[in-house]
XYZ file of C-alpha atoms in Angstrom:
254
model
C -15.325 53.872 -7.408
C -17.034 50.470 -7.620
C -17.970 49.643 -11.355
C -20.194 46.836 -9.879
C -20.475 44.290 -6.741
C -17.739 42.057 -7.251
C -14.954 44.347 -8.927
C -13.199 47.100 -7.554
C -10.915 49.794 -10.753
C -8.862 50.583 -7.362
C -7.962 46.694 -6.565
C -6.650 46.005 -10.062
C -4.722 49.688 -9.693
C -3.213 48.637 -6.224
C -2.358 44.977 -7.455
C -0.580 46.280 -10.677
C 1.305 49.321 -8.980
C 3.104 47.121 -6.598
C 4.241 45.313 -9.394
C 5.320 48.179 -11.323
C 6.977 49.400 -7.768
C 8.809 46.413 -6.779
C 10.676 46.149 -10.295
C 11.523 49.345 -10.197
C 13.097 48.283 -6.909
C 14.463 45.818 -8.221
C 16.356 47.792 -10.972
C 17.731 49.868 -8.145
C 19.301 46.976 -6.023
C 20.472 46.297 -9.687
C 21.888 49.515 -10.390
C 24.025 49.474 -6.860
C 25.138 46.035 -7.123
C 26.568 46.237 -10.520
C 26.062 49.617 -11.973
C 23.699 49.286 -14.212
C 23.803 51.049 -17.107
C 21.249 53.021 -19.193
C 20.559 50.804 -21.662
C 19.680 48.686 -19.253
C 17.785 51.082 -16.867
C 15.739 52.266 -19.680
C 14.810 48.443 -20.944
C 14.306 47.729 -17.713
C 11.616 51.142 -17.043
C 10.096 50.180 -20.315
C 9.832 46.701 -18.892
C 7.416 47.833 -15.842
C 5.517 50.137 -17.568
C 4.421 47.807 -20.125
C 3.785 44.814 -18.196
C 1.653 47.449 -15.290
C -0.861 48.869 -18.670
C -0.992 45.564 -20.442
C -2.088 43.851 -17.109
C -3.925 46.834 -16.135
C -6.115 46.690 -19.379
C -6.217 42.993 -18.968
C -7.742 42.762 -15.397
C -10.389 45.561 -16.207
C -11.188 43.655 -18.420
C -12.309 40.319 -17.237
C -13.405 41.974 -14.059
C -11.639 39.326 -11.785
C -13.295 39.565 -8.162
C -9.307 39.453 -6.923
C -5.945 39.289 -8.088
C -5.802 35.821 -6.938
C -2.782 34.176 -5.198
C -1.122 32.735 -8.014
C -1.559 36.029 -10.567
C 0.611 37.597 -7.613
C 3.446 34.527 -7.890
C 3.652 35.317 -11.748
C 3.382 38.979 -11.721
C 6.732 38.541 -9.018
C 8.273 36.125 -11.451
C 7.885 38.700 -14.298
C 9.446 40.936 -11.875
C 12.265 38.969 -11.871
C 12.016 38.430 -16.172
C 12.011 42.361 -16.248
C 15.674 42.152 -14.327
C 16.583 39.379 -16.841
C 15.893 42.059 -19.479
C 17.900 44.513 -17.898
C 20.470 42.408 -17.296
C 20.521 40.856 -21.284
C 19.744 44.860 -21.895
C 22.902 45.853 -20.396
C 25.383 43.423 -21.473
C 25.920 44.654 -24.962
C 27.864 46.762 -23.399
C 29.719 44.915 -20.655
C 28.622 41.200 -19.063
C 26.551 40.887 -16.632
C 27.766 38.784 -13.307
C 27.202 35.047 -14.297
C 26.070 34.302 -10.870
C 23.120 37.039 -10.385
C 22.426 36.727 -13.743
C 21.722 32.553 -13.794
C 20.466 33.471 -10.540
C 17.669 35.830 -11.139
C 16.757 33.877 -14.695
C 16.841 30.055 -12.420
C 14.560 31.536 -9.934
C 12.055 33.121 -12.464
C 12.233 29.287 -14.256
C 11.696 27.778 -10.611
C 8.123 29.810 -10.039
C 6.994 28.526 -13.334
C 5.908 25.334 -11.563
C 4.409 27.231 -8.652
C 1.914 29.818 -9.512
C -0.106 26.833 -11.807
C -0.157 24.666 -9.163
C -1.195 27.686 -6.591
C -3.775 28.507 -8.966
C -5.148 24.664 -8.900
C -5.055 24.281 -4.959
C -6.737 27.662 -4.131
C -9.068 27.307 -7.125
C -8.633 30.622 -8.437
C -7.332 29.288 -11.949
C -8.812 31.966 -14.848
C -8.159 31.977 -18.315
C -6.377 35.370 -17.811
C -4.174 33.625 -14.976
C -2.863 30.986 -17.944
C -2.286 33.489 -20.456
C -0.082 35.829 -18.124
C 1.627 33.041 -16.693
C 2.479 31.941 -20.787
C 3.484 35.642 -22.098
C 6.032 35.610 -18.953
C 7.216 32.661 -20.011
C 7.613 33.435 -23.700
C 9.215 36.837 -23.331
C 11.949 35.390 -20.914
C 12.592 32.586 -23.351
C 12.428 35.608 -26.085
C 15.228 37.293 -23.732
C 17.709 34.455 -23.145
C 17.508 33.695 -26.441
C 18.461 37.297 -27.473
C 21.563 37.097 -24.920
C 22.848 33.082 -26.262
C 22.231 34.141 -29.363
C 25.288 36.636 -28.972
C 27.502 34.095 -28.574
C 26.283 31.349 -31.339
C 24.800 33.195 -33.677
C 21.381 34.872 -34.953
C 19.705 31.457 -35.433
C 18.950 31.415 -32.024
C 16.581 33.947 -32.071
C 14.318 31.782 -33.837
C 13.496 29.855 -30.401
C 12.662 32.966 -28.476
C 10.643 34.141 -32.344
C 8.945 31.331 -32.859
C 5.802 31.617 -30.274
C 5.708 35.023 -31.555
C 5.378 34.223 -35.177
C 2.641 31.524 -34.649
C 0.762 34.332 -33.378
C 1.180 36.566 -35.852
C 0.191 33.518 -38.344
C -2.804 32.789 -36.400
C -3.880 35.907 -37.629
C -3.707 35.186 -41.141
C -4.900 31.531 -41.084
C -7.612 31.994 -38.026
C -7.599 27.945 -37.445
C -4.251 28.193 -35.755
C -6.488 29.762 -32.713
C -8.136 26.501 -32.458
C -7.727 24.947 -28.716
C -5.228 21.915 -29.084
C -5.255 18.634 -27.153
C -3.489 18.316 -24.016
C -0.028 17.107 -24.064
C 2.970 16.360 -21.728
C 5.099 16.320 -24.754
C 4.469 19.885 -25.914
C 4.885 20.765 -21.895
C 7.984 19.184 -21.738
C 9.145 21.096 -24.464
C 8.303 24.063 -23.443
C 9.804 23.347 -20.032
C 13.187 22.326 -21.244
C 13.682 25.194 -23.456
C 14.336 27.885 -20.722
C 16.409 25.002 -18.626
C 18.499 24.559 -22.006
C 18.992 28.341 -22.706
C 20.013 28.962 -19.450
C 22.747 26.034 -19.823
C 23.753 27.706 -22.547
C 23.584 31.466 -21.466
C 25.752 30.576 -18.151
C 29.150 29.412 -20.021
C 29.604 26.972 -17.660
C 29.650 24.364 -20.464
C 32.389 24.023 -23.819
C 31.523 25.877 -26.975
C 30.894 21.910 -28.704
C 28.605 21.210 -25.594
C 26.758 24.629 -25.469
C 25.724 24.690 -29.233
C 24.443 21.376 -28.929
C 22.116 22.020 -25.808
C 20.841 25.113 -27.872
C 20.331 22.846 -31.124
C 18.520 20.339 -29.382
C 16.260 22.771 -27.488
C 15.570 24.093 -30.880
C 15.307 21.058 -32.928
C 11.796 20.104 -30.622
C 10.746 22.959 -30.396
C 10.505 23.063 -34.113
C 8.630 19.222 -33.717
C 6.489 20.669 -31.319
C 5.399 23.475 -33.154
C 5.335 21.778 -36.359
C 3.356 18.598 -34.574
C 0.741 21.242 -33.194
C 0.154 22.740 -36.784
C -0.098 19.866 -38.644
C -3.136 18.640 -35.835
C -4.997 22.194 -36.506
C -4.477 21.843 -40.512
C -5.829 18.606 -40.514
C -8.885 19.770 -37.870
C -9.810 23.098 -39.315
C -13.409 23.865 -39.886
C -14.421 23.282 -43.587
C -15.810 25.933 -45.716
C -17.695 24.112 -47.609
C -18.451 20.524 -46.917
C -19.683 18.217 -49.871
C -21.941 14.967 -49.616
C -20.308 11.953 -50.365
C -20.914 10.765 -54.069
C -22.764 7.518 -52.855
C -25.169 10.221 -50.858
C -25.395 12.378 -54.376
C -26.576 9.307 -56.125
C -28.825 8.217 -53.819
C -30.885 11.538 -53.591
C -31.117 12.238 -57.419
C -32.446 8.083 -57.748
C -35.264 9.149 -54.433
């Protein structure tokens, strides 16, 4: 049923169920190339059923005409983030192959750079579109944080937590929703993070070399963030704004 002229509650159903389908595919191929366990089945399930009501609830609710090309490209790179989390899922219990796993997580990195510029070229970018395309993006850096942090220890986990907790700031102190200024320095830092986890997640590298590449990912990310608050605190609405003493004067002389 039509809810008006230019959306359609069956197109965001169709869009979304593929989604949900093809990572459940995906979990399969999973499950008979490495036996897959149930930890890692379950994350996995819990994975695609989120991501298909979330984005369900989401579409309905801007009423997008389409889908749009580049909402499909990220909605197949979470695809490939909800194997990631199966695979990270899994491997408390045995380690997953290093090869599928840098693999699958390389690829999902790779697409970041496509869907934004799909989005750009077809001119279908939405404000929906951005915000997809950045939860993917901070739930796989969430995830490979979760699996390096295995391996060099629980402070980790504050790369993958920190997005998460300026959010749940922002609700506290509202002028941390304020729109910032563009900048290629917060982009390359948020670029480099998943290309430095994923250095450090595929053991290719010495224990010396590894915990470095994780430190320094962490050390600007903390600049970044900490750059990016101290710009909102110093351009947050005032309460209560006061005339200048030279002003006071003037008025009480008139």
């Amino acid at each position: 049923m039509a809810l008006n002229n230019t959306y359609d509650a069956r197109l965001v159903q169709q869009e979304t169920a593929v989604g949900a389908g093809v990572q459940i595919l995906l979990l399969a191929l999973l499950g008979s190339a490495i036996g897959l366990g149930p930890a890692g089945w379950l994350t996995g399930l819990v994975f695609a059923v989120a991501t298909w009501a979330l984005l369900s609830l989401a579409l309905h609710r801007s009423r997008l005409r389409s889908f749009g090309p580049a909402n499909r490209v990220t909605l197949g790179r979470a695809t490939l983030v909800g194997g990631v989390t199966a695979l990270v899922a899994d491997s408390f219990q045995s380690s997953p192959p290093v090869t599928l796993f840098v693999g699958l997580t390389a690829v999902a990195l790779i697409l970041d750079g496509v869907d934004g510029k799909v989005a750009r070229r077809t001119g279908t970018s939405t404000a929906l579109g951005a915000r997809f395309d950045m939860e993917v993006d901070a739930f796989l850096i969430l995830v490979l944080s979760v699996y390096v942090s295995m391996s060099l220890g629980p402070w980790v986990l504050l790369i993958g937590a920190m997005r998460y907790g300026f959010v749940a700031a922002a609700r506290v102190w509202p002028w941390l929703n304020a729109a910032l200024p563009p900048s290629a320095a917060r982009k390359t830092v948020a670029a480099m993070q998943g290309v430095f986890l994923l250095m450090a997640a595929s053991g290719l590298f010495p224990y010396l070399a590894t915990f470095a590449v994780t430190g320094t990912a962490l050390a600007a990310l903390v600049w970044s963030f900490g750059r990016d608050i101290l710009w909102l605190y110093r351009n947050r609405p005032s309460r209560v704004r006061r005339a200048p003493v030279a002003e006071v004067r003037e008025l009480v002389a008139s």
